[in-house]
PDB file of N, CA and C in Angstrom:
ATOM      1  N   UNK A1073       9.731  72.649 -47.444  1.00 69.00           N
ATOM      2  CA  UNK A1073      11.165  72.819 -47.315  1.00 69.00           C
ATOM      3  C   UNK A1073      11.508  74.277 -47.616  1.00 69.00           C
ATOM      4  N   UNK A1074      12.393  74.827 -46.813  1.00 75.00           N
ATOM      5  CA  UNK A1074      12.821  76.217 -46.980  1.00 75.00           C
ATOM      6  C   UNK A1074      14.314  76.262 -47.258  1.00 75.00           C
ATOM      7  N   UNK A1075      14.689  77.037 -48.268  1.00 78.00           N
ATOM      8  CA  UNK A1075      16.091  77.169 -48.633  1.00 78.00           C
ATOM      9  C   UNK A1075      16.465  78.643 -48.578  1.00 78.00           C
ATOM     10  N   UNK A1076      17.501  78.974 -47.825  1.00 80.00           N
ATOM     11  CA  UNK A1076      18.031  80.334 -47.790  1.00 80.00           C
ATOM     12  C   UNK A1076      19.258  80.378 -48.691  1.00 80.00           C
ATOM     13  N   UNK A1077      19.204  81.212 -49.707  1.00 81.00           N
ATOM     14  CA  UNK A1077      20.329  81.305 -50.644  1.00 81.00           C
ATOM     15  C   UNK A1077      21.363  82.322 -50.197  1.00 81.00           C
ATOM     16  N   UNK A1078      21.014  83.139 -49.212  1.00 88.00           N
ATOM     17  CA  UNK A1078      21.960  84.113 -48.667  1.00 88.00           C
ATOM     18  C   UNK A1078      22.168  83.820 -47.191  1.00 88.00           C
ATOM     19  N   UNK A1079      23.368  84.098 -46.717  1.00 91.00           N
ATOM     20  CA  UNK A1079      23.648  83.908 -45.296  1.00 91.00           C
ATOM     21  C   UNK A1079      22.895  84.948 -44.473  1.00 91.00           C
ATOM     22  N   UNK A1080      22.780  84.703 -43.209  1.00 95.00           N
ATOM     23  CA  UNK A1080      22.155  85.674 -42.302  1.00 95.00           C
ATOM     24  C   UNK A1080      22.981  86.960 -42.266  1.00 95.00           C
ATOM     25  N   UNK A1081      24.288  86.846 -42.392  1.00 95.00           N
ATOM     26  CA  UNK A1081      25.138  88.039 -42.433  1.00 95.00           C
ATOM     27  C   UNK A1081      24.753  88.916 -43.627  1.00 95.00           C
ATOM     28  N   UNK A1082      24.586  88.297 -44.790  1.00 93.00           N
ATOM     29  CA  UNK A1082      24.205  89.048 -45.992  1.00 93.00           C
ATOM     30  C   UNK A1082      22.822  89.671 -45.809  1.00 93.00           C
ATOM     31  N   UNK A1083      21.917  88.935 -45.202  1.00 95.00           N
ATOM     32  CA  UNK A1083      20.572  89.457 -44.977  1.00 95.00           C
ATOM     33  C   UNK A1083      20.595  90.664 -44.048  1.00 95.00           C
ATOM     34  N   UNK A1084      21.432  90.634 -43.019  1.00 96.00           N
ATOM     35  CA  UNK A1084      21.571  91.791 -42.126  1.00 96.00           C
ATOM     36  C   UNK A1084      22.105  92.984 -42.909  1.00 96.00           C
ATOM     37  N   UNK A1085      23.122  92.769 -43.725  1.00 94.00           N
ATOM     38  CA  UNK A1085      23.675  93.861 -44.536  1.00 94.00           C
ATOM     39  C   UNK A1085      22.611  94.478 -45.435  1.00 94.00           C
ATOM     40  N   UNK A1086      21.789  93.658 -46.041  1.00 94.00           N
ATOM     41  CA  UNK A1086      20.728  94.152 -46.916  1.00 94.00           C
ATOM     42  C   UNK A1086      19.730  95.001 -46.125  1.00 94.00           C
ATOM     43  N   UNK A1087      19.305  94.501 -44.979  1.00 94.00           N
ATOM     44  CA  UNK A1087      18.356  95.251 -44.149  1.00 94.00           C
ATOM     45  C   UNK A1087      18.930  96.603 -43.732  1.00 94.00           C
ATOM     46  N   UNK A1088      20.165  96.597 -43.286  1.00 94.00           N
ATOM     47  CA  UNK A1088      20.810  97.828 -42.816  1.00 94.00           C
ATOM     48  C   UNK A1088      21.074  98.777 -43.978  1.00 94.00           C
ATOM     49  N   UNK A1089      21.431  98.252 -45.146  1.00 93.00           N
ATOM     50  CA  UNK A1089      21.652  99.106 -46.313  1.00 93.00           C
ATOM     51  C   UNK A1089      20.365  99.820 -46.705  1.00 93.00           C
ATOM     52  N   UNK A1090      19.261  99.140 -46.565  1.00 92.00           N
ATOM     53  CA  UNK A1090      17.970  99.734 -46.923  1.00 92.00           C
ATOM     54  C   UNK A1090      17.518 100.770 -45.905  1.00 92.00           C
ATOM     55  N   UNK A1091      17.866 100.555 -44.642  1.00 93.00           N
ATOM     56  CA  UNK A1091      17.460 101.503 -43.595  1.00 93.00           C
ATOM     57  C   UNK A1091      18.492 101.496 -42.471  1.00 93.00           C
ATOM     58  N   UNK A1092      19.479 102.404 -42.512  1.00 92.00           N
ATOM     59  CA  UNK A1092      20.547 102.438 -41.506  1.00 92.00           C
ATOM     60  C   UNK A1092      20.055 102.790 -40.104  1.00 92.00           C
ATOM     61  N   UNK A1093      18.828 103.261 -40.004  1.00 93.00           N
ATOM     62  CA  UNK A1093      18.279 103.640 -38.695  1.00 93.00           C
ATOM     63  C   UNK A1093      17.469 102.533 -38.034  1.00 93.00           C
ATOM     64  N   UNK A1094      17.485 101.350 -38.615  1.00 94.00           N
ATOM     65  CA  UNK A1094      16.724 100.232 -38.039  1.00 94.00           C
ATOM     66  C   UNK A1094      17.218  99.925 -36.631  1.00 94.00           C
ATOM     67  N   UNK A1095      16.278  99.612 -35.767  1.00 95.00           N
ATOM     68  CA  UNK A1095      16.644  99.120 -34.443  1.00 95.00           C
ATOM     69  C   UNK A1095      17.032  97.651 -34.566  1.00 95.00           C
ATOM     70  N   UNK A1096      17.777  97.169 -33.600  1.00 95.00           N
ATOM     71  CA  UNK A1096      18.185  95.770 -33.593  1.00 95.00           C
ATOM     72  C   UNK A1096      16.964  94.866 -33.706  1.00 95.00           C
ATOM     73  N   UNK A1097      15.908  95.230 -33.023  1.00 96.00           N
ATOM     74  CA  UNK A1097      14.651  94.466 -33.056  1.00 96.00           C
ATOM     75  C   UNK A1097      14.099  94.409 -34.486  1.00 96.00           C
ATOM     76  N   UNK A1098      14.192  95.541 -35.205  1.00 97.00           N
ATOM     77  CA  UNK A1098      13.705  95.597 -36.587  1.00 97.00           C
ATOM     78  C   UNK A1098      14.552  94.733 -37.512  1.00 97.00           C
ATOM     79  N   UNK A1099      15.856  94.775 -37.294  1.00 97.00           N
ATOM     80  CA  UNK A1099      16.758  93.946 -38.100  1.00 97.00           C
ATOM     81  C   UNK A1099      16.441  92.471 -37.861  1.00 97.00           C
ATOM     82  N   UNK A1100      16.245  92.112 -36.607  1.00 97.00           N
ATOM     83  CA  UNK A1100      15.924  90.722 -36.257  1.00 97.00           C
ATOM     84  C   UNK A1100      14.645  90.276 -36.965  1.00 97.00           C
ATOM     85  N   UNK A1101      13.646  91.135 -36.966  1.00 97.00           N
ATOM     86  CA  UNK A1101      12.380  90.811 -37.631  1.00 97.00           C
ATOM     87  C   UNK A1101      12.572  90.701 -39.142  1.00 97.00           C
ATOM     88  N   UNK A1102      13.348  91.605 -39.700  1.00 95.00           N
ATOM     89  CA  UNK A1102      13.635  91.614 -41.147  1.00 95.00           C
ATOM     90  C   UNK A1102      14.294  90.301 -41.573  1.00 95.00           C
ATOM     91  N   UNK A1103      15.257  89.835 -40.777  1.00 96.00           N
ATOM     92  CA  UNK A1103      16.025  88.636 -41.109  1.00 96.00           C
ATOM     93  C   UNK A1103      15.310  87.359 -40.670  1.00 96.00           C
ATOM     94  N   UNK A1104      14.481  87.467 -39.630  1.00 95.00           N
ATOM     95  CA  UNK A1104      13.770  86.295 -39.134  1.00 95.00           C
ATOM     96  C   UNK A1104      14.547  85.501 -38.106  1.00 95.00           C
ATOM     97  N   UNK A1105      15.323  86.220 -37.283  1.00 97.00           N
ATOM     98  CA  UNK A1105      16.083  85.583 -36.207  1.00 97.00           C
ATOM     99  C   UNK A1105      15.810  86.343 -34.911  1.00 97.00           C
ATOM    100  N   UNK A1106      16.344  85.835 -33.814  1.00 97.00           N
ATOM    101  CA  UNK A1106      16.158  86.495 -32.527  1.00 97.00           C
ATOM    102  C   UNK A1106      17.035  87.747 -32.427  1.00 97.00           C
ATOM    103  N   UNK A1107      16.688  88.608 -31.487  1.00 96.00           N
ATOM    104  CA  UNK A1107      17.517  89.799 -31.255  1.00 96.00           C
ATOM    105  C   UNK A1107      18.915  89.396 -30.818  1.00 96.00           C
ATOM    106  N   UNK A1108      19.019  88.362 -30.035  1.00 97.00           N
ATOM    107  CA  UNK A1108      20.325  87.886 -29.566  1.00 97.00           C
ATOM    108  C   UNK A1108      21.188  87.440 -30.748  1.00 97.00           C
ATOM    109  N   UNK A1109      20.595  86.703 -31.661  1.00 97.00           N
ATOM    110  CA  UNK A1109      21.332  86.277 -32.861  1.00 97.00           C
ATOM    111  C   UNK A1109      21.739  87.490 -33.691  1.00 97.00           C
ATOM    112  N   UNK A1110      20.849  88.464 -33.766  1.00 97.00           N
ATOM    113  CA  UNK A1110      21.130  89.679 -34.527  1.00 97.00           C
ATOM    114  C   UNK A1110      22.295  90.433 -33.914  1.00 97.00           C
ATOM    115  N   UNK A1111      22.351  90.506 -32.590  1.00 96.00           N
ATOM    116  CA  UNK A1111      23.487  91.157 -31.922  1.00 96.00           C
ATOM    117  C   UNK A1111      24.794  90.504 -32.345  1.00 96.00           C
ATOM    118  N   UNK A1112      24.812  89.196 -32.375  1.00 97.00           N
ATOM    119  CA  UNK A1112      26.020  88.461 -32.749  1.00 97.00           C
ATOM    120  C   UNK A1112      26.372  88.700 -34.214  1.00 97.00           C
ATOM    121  N   UNK A1113      25.373  88.678 -35.083  1.00 97.00           N
ATOM    122  CA  UNK A1113      25.613  88.916 -36.506  1.00 97.00           C
ATOM    123  C   UNK A1113      26.171  90.316 -36.737  1.00 97.00           C
ATOM    124  N   UNK A1114      25.587  91.327 -36.091  1.00 97.00           N
ATOM    125  CA  UNK A1114      26.064  92.709 -36.230  1.00 97.00           C
ATOM    126  C   UNK A1114      27.491  92.821 -35.704  1.00 97.00           C
ATOM    127  N   UNK A1115      27.766  92.207 -34.565  1.00 97.00           N
ATOM    128  CA  UNK A1115      29.111  92.218 -33.996  1.00 97.00           C
ATOM    129  C   UNK A1115      30.119  91.626 -34.989  1.00 97.00           C
ATOM    130  N   UNK A1116      29.777  90.481 -35.570  1.00 97.00           N
ATOM    131  CA  UNK A1116      30.688  89.822 -36.509  1.00 97.00           C
ATOM    132  C   UNK A1116      30.889  90.665 -37.769  1.00 97.00           C
ATOM    133  N   UNK A1117      29.837  91.321 -38.240  1.00 97.00           N
ATOM    134  CA  UNK A1117      29.968  92.197 -39.409  1.00 97.00           C
ATOM    135  C   UNK A1117      30.839  93.405 -39.092  1.00 97.00           C
ATOM    136  N   UNK A1118      30.719  93.923 -37.868  1.00 96.00           N
ATOM    137  CA  UNK A1118      31.590  95.029 -37.437  1.00 96.00           C
ATOM    138  C   UNK A1118      33.038  94.576 -37.386  1.00 96.00           C
ATOM    139  N   UNK A1119      33.266  93.429 -36.775  1.00 96.00           N
ATOM    140  CA  UNK A1119      34.622  92.887 -36.661  1.00 96.00           C
ATOM    141  C   UNK A1119      35.240  92.632 -38.028  1.00 96.00           C
ATOM    142  N   UNK A1120      34.421  92.232 -38.981  1.00 95.00           N
ATOM    143  CA  UNK A1120      34.906  91.950 -40.329  1.00 95.00           C
ATOM    144  C   UNK A1120      35.086  93.192 -41.196  1.00 95.00           C
ATOM    145  N   UNK A1121      34.668  94.353 -40.681  1.00 95.00           N
ATOM    146  CA  UNK A1121      34.825  95.596 -41.418  1.00 95.00           C
ATOM    147  C   UNK A1121      33.730  95.858 -42.441  1.00 95.00           C
ATOM    148  N   UNK A1122      32.595  95.177 -42.295  1.00 95.00           N
ATOM    149  CA  UNK A1122      31.500  95.334 -43.251  1.00 95.00           C
ATOM    150  C   UNK A1122      30.503  96.415 -42.856  1.00 95.00           C
ATOM    151  N   UNK A1123      30.474  96.759 -41.589  1.00 95.00           N
ATOM    152  CA  UNK A1123      29.614  97.849 -41.149  1.00 95.00           C
ATOM    153  C   UNK A1123      30.149  98.446 -39.869  1.00 95.00           C
ATOM    154  N   UNK A1124      29.658  99.649 -39.579  1.00 96.00           N
ATOM    155  CA  UNK A1124      30.019 100.370 -38.362  1.00 96.00           C
ATOM    156  C   UNK A1124      28.730 100.744 -37.648  1.00 96.00           C
ATOM    157  N   UNK A1125      28.772 100.635 -36.345  1.00 94.00           N
ATOM    158  CA  UNK A1125      27.625 101.023 -35.521  1.00 94.00           C
ATOM    159  C   UNK A1125      28.056 102.220 -34.683  1.00 94.00           C
ATOM    160  N   UNK A1126      27.210 103.260 -34.676  1.00 94.00           N
ATOM    161  CA  UNK A1126      27.504 104.414 -33.821  1.00 94.00           C
ATOM    162  C   UNK A1126      26.222 104.850 -33.130  1.00 94.00           C
ATOM    163  N   UNK A1127      26.397 105.510 -32.018  1.00 93.00           N
ATOM    164  CA  UNK A1127      25.253 105.993 -31.249  1.00 93.00           C
ATOM    165  C   UNK A1127      24.800 107.336 -31.789  1.00 93.00           C
ATOM    166  N   UNK A1128      23.500 107.516 -31.886  1.00 91.00           N
ATOM    167  CA  UNK A1128      22.885 108.796 -32.235  1.00 91.00           C
ATOM    168  C   UNK A1128      21.770 109.002 -31.211  1.00 91.00           C
ATOM    169  N   UNK A1129      22.122 109.692 -30.142  1.00 92.00           N
ATOM    170  CA  UNK A1129      21.167 109.815 -29.038  1.00 92.00           C
ATOM    171  C   UNK A1129      21.046 108.487 -28.326  1.00 92.00           C
ATOM    172  N   UNK A1130      19.831 107.981 -28.248  1.00 91.00           N
ATOM    173  CA  UNK A1130      19.598 106.694 -27.571  1.00 91.00           C
ATOM    174  C   UNK A1130      19.560 105.515 -28.540  1.00 91.00           C
ATOM    175  N   UNK A1131      19.787 105.780 -29.814  1.00 92.00           N
ATOM    176  CA  UNK A1131      19.687 104.729 -30.820  1.00 92.00           C
ATOM    177  C   UNK A1131      21.023 104.469 -31.501  1.00 92.00           C
ATOM    178  N   UNK A1132      21.115 103.329 -32.118  1.00 92.00           N
ATOM    179  CA  UNK A1132      22.265 103.011 -32.964  1.00 92.00           C
ATOM    180  C   UNK A1132      21.927 103.361 -34.399  1.00 92.00           C
ATOM    181  N   UNK A1133      22.934 103.822 -35.118  1.00 94.00           N
ATOM    182  CA  UNK A1133      22.828 104.049 -36.551  1.00 94.00           C
ATOM    183  C   UNK A1133      23.941 103.223 -37.177  1.00 94.00           C
ATOM    184  N   UNK A1134      23.612 102.542 -38.256  1.00 95.00           N
ATOM    185  CA  UNK A1134      24.568 101.638 -38.889  1.00 95.00           C
ATOM    186  C   UNK A1134      25.031 102.213 -40.223  1.00 95.00           C
ATOM    187  N   UNK A1135      26.288 101.969 -40.541  1.00 94.00           N
ATOM    188  CA  UNK A1135      26.833 102.376 -41.820  1.00 94.00           C
ATOM    189  C   UNK A1135      27.461 101.160 -42.487  1.00 94.00           C
ATOM    190  N   UNK A1136      26.937 100.815 -43.649  1.00 94.00           N
ATOM    191  CA  UNK A1136      27.477  99.706 -44.428  1.00 94.00           C
ATOM    192  C   UNK A1136      28.693 100.212 -45.180  1.00 94.00           C
ATOM    193  N   UNK A1137      29.732  99.402 -45.244  1.00 95.00           N
ATOM    194  CA  UNK A1137      30.955  99.756 -45.962  1.00 95.00           C
ATOM    195  C   UNK A1137      30.939  99.067 -47.329  1.00 95.00           C
ATOM    196  N   UNK A1138      30.420  99.755 -48.352  1.00 93.00           N
ATOM    197  CA  UNK A1138      30.254  99.125 -49.662  1.00 93.00           C
ATOM    198  C   UNK A1138      31.558  98.729 -50.337  1.00 93.00           C
ATOM    199  N   UNK A1139      32.660  99.334 -49.933  1.00 92.00           N
ATOM    200  CA  UNK A1139      33.952  99.014 -50.553  1.00 92.00           C
ATOM    201  C   UNK A1139      34.559  97.719 -50.029  1.00 92.00           C
ATOM    202  N   UNK A1140      34.034  97.195 -48.932  1.00 93.00           N
ATOM    203  CA  UNK A1140      34.576  95.959 -48.354  1.00 93.00           C
ATOM    204  C   UNK A1140      34.392  94.804 -49.341  1.00 93.00           C
ATOM    205  N   UNK A1141      35.429  93.987 -49.473  1.00 89.00           N
ATOM    206  CA  UNK A1141      35.345  92.861 -50.399  1.00 89.00           C
ATOM    207  C   UNK A1141      34.729  91.651 -49.708  1.00 89.00           C
ATOM    208  N   UNK A1142      34.041  90.858 -50.490  1.00 89.00           N
ATOM    209  CA  UNK A1142      33.418  89.648 -49.954  1.00 89.00           C
ATOM    210  C   UNK A1142      34.507  88.617 -49.672  1.00 89.00           C
ATOM    211  N   UNK A1143      34.332  87.808 -48.624  1.00 84.00           N
ATOM    212  CA  UNK A1143      35.438  87.012 -48.114  1.00 84.00           C
ATOM    213  C   UNK A1143      35.779  85.720 -48.845  1.00 84.00           C
ATOM    214  N   UNK A1144      34.852  85.126 -49.561  1.00 80.00           N
ATOM    215  CA  UNK A1144      35.104  83.800 -50.116  1.00 80.00           C
ATOM    216  C   UNK A1144      35.747  83.880 -51.498  1.00 80.00           C
ATOM    217  N   UNK A1145      36.631  82.959 -51.785  1.00 75.00           N
ATOM    218  CA  UNK A1145      37.329  82.964 -53.078  1.00 75.00           C
ATOM    219  C   UNK A1145      36.367  82.799 -54.261  1.00 75.00           C
ATOM    220  N   UNK A1146      35.244  82.146 -54.064  1.00 76.00           N
ATOM    221  CA  UNK A1146      34.259  82.003 -55.142  1.00 76.00           C
ATOM    222  C   UNK A1146      33.647  83.341 -55.541  1.00 76.00           C
ATOM    223  N   UNK A1147      33.724  84.314 -54.642  1.00 72.00           N
ATOM    224  CA  UNK A1147      33.136  85.627 -54.905  1.00 72.00           C
ATOM    225  C   UNK A1147      34.113  86.544 -55.639  1.00 72.00           C
ATOM    226  N   UNK A1148      35.302  86.042 -55.929  1.00 76.00           N
ATOM    227  CA  UNK A1148      36.308  86.829 -56.632  1.00 76.00           C
ATOM    228  C   UNK A1148      36.632  88.096 -55.878  1.00 76.00           C
ATOM    229  N   UNK A1149      36.684  89.196 -56.586  1.00 84.00           N
ATOM    230  CA  UNK A1149      36.965  90.486 -55.958  1.00 84.00           C
ATOM    231  C   UNK A1149      35.689  91.301 -55.771  1.00 84.00           C
ATOM    232  N   UNK A1150      34.560  90.638 -55.690  1.00 91.00           N
ATOM    233  CA  UNK A1150      33.282  91.338 -55.529  1.00 91.00           C
ATOM    234  C   UNK A1150      33.254  92.072 -54.197  1.00 91.00           C
ATOM    235  N   UNK A1151      32.572  93.197 -54.195  1.00 91.00           N
ATOM    236  CA  UNK A1151      32.458  94.003 -52.982  1.00 91.00           C
ATOM    237  C   UNK A1151      31.041  93.939 -52.436  1.00 91.00           C
ATOM    238  N   UNK A1152      30.878  94.489 -51.250  1.00 91.00           N
ATOM    239  CA  UNK A1152      29.552  94.607 -50.652  1.00 91.00           C
ATOM    240  C   UNK A1152      28.648  95.410 -51.583  1.00 91.00           C
ATOM    241  N   UNK A1153      29.193  96.455 -52.214  1.00 90.00           N
ATOM    242  CA  UNK A1153      28.409  97.261 -53.161  1.00 90.00           C
ATOM    243  C   UNK A1153      27.898  96.400 -54.311  1.00 90.00           C
ATOM    244  N   UNK A1154      28.730  95.485 -54.810  1.00 89.00           N
ATOM    245  CA  UNK A1154      28.309  94.590 -55.892  1.00 89.00           C
ATOM    246  C   UNK A1154      27.149  93.701 -55.434  1.00 89.00           C
ATOM    247  N   UNK A1155      27.259  93.171 -54.226  1.00 87.00           N
ATOM    248  CA  UNK A1155      26.199  92.322 -53.676  1.00 87.00           C
ATOM    249  C   UNK A1155      24.898  93.108 -53.541  1.00 87.00           C
ATOM    250  N   UNK A1156      24.990  94.299 -52.960  1.00 89.00           N
ATOM    251  CA  UNK A1156      23.799  95.106 -52.753  1.00 89.00           C
ATOM    252  C   UNK A1156      23.176  95.529 -54.082  1.00 89.00           C
ATOM    253  N   UNK A1157      24.002  95.867 -55.060  1.00 88.00           N
ATOM    254  CA  UNK A1157      23.487  96.262 -56.373  1.00 88.00           C
ATOM    255  C   UNK A1157      22.779  95.092 -57.050  1.00 88.00           C
ATOM    256  N   UNK A1158      23.355  93.911 -56.925  1.00 87.00           N
ATOM    257  CA  UNK A1158      22.744  92.726 -57.533  1.00 87.00           C
ATOM    258  C   UNK A1158      21.376  92.428 -56.927  1.00 87.00           C
ATOM    259  N   UNK A1159      21.214  92.800 -55.677  1.00 85.00           N
ATOM    260  CA  UNK A1159      19.955  92.541 -54.984  1.00 85.00           C
ATOM    261  C   UNK A1159      19.087  93.792 -54.878  1.00 85.00           C
ATOM    262  N   UNK A1160      19.482  94.836 -55.588  1.00 76.00           N
ATOM    263  CA  UNK A1160      18.762  96.114 -55.588  1.00 76.00           C
ATOM    264  C   UNK A1160      18.538  96.618 -54.153  1.00 76.00           C
ATOM    265  N   UNK A1161      19.588  96.562 -53.370  1.00 64.00           N
ATOM    266  CA  UNK A1161      19.524  96.993 -51.969  1.00 64.00           C
ATOM    267  C   UNK A1161      20.615  98.023 -51.712  1.00 64.00           C
ATOM    268  N   UNK A1162      20.657  99.037 -52.540  1.00 59.00           N
ATOM    269  CA  UNK A1162      21.707 100.059 -52.419  1.00 59.00           C
ATOM    270  C   UNK A1162      21.626 100.760 -51.079  1.00 59.00           C
ATOM    271  N   UNK A1163      22.778 101.138 -50.500  1.00 58.00           N
ATOM    272  CA  UNK A1163      22.762 101.850 -49.216  1.00 58.00           C
ATOM    273  C   UNK A1163      21.864 103.078 -49.280  1.00 58.00           C
ATOM    274  N   UNK A1164      20.997 103.181 -48.274  1.00 53.00           N
ATOM    275  CA  UNK A1164      20.094 104.321 -48.181  1.00 53.00           C
ATOM    276  C   UNK A1164      18.798 104.154 -48.948  1.00 53.00           C
ATOM    277  N   UNK A1165      18.631 103.019 -49.676  1.00 48.00           N
ATOM    278  CA  UNK A1165      17.394 102.799 -50.428  1.00 48.00           C
ATOM    279  C   UNK A1165      16.236 102.563 -49.460  1.00 48.00           C
ATOM    280  N   UNK A1166      15.093 103.061 -49.804  1.00 45.00           N
ATOM    281  CA  UNK A1166      13.929 102.939 -48.948  1.00 45.00           C
ATOM    282  C   UNK A1166      13.398 101.507 -48.957  1.00 45.00           C
ATOM    283  N   UNK A1167      12.886 101.076 -47.818  1.00 41.00           N
ATOM    284  CA  UNK A1167      12.259  99.764 -47.701  1.00 41.00           C
ATOM    285  C   UNK A1167      10.797  99.905 -48.120  1.00 41.00           C
ATOM    286  N   UNK A1168      10.339  98.989 -48.933  1.00 40.00           N
ATOM    287  CA  UNK A1168       8.938  99.043 -49.368  1.00 40.00           C
ATOM    288  C   UNK A1168       8.126  98.011 -48.643  1.00 40.00           C
TER     289      UNK A1168
END
């Protein structure tokens, strides 16, 4: 039995925070979903104001918005930065 304690959205944020230069394919592999699912997750995170995607040449570069607050009332006023800090996934941290 497998239990995921974080949503796929949170997992995408963690991957991107660790390496903003990840390709969509890399994010998909990091999270364990298809590239198509990853496209949808990134789109939803952009729409929600949690990250921004911009072009740098032929690649996308992602920027996590650490000041964005988490959406559920159980999370209180916690921000994306709080989530990333709790998981030791600070923006720009190297992936090991």
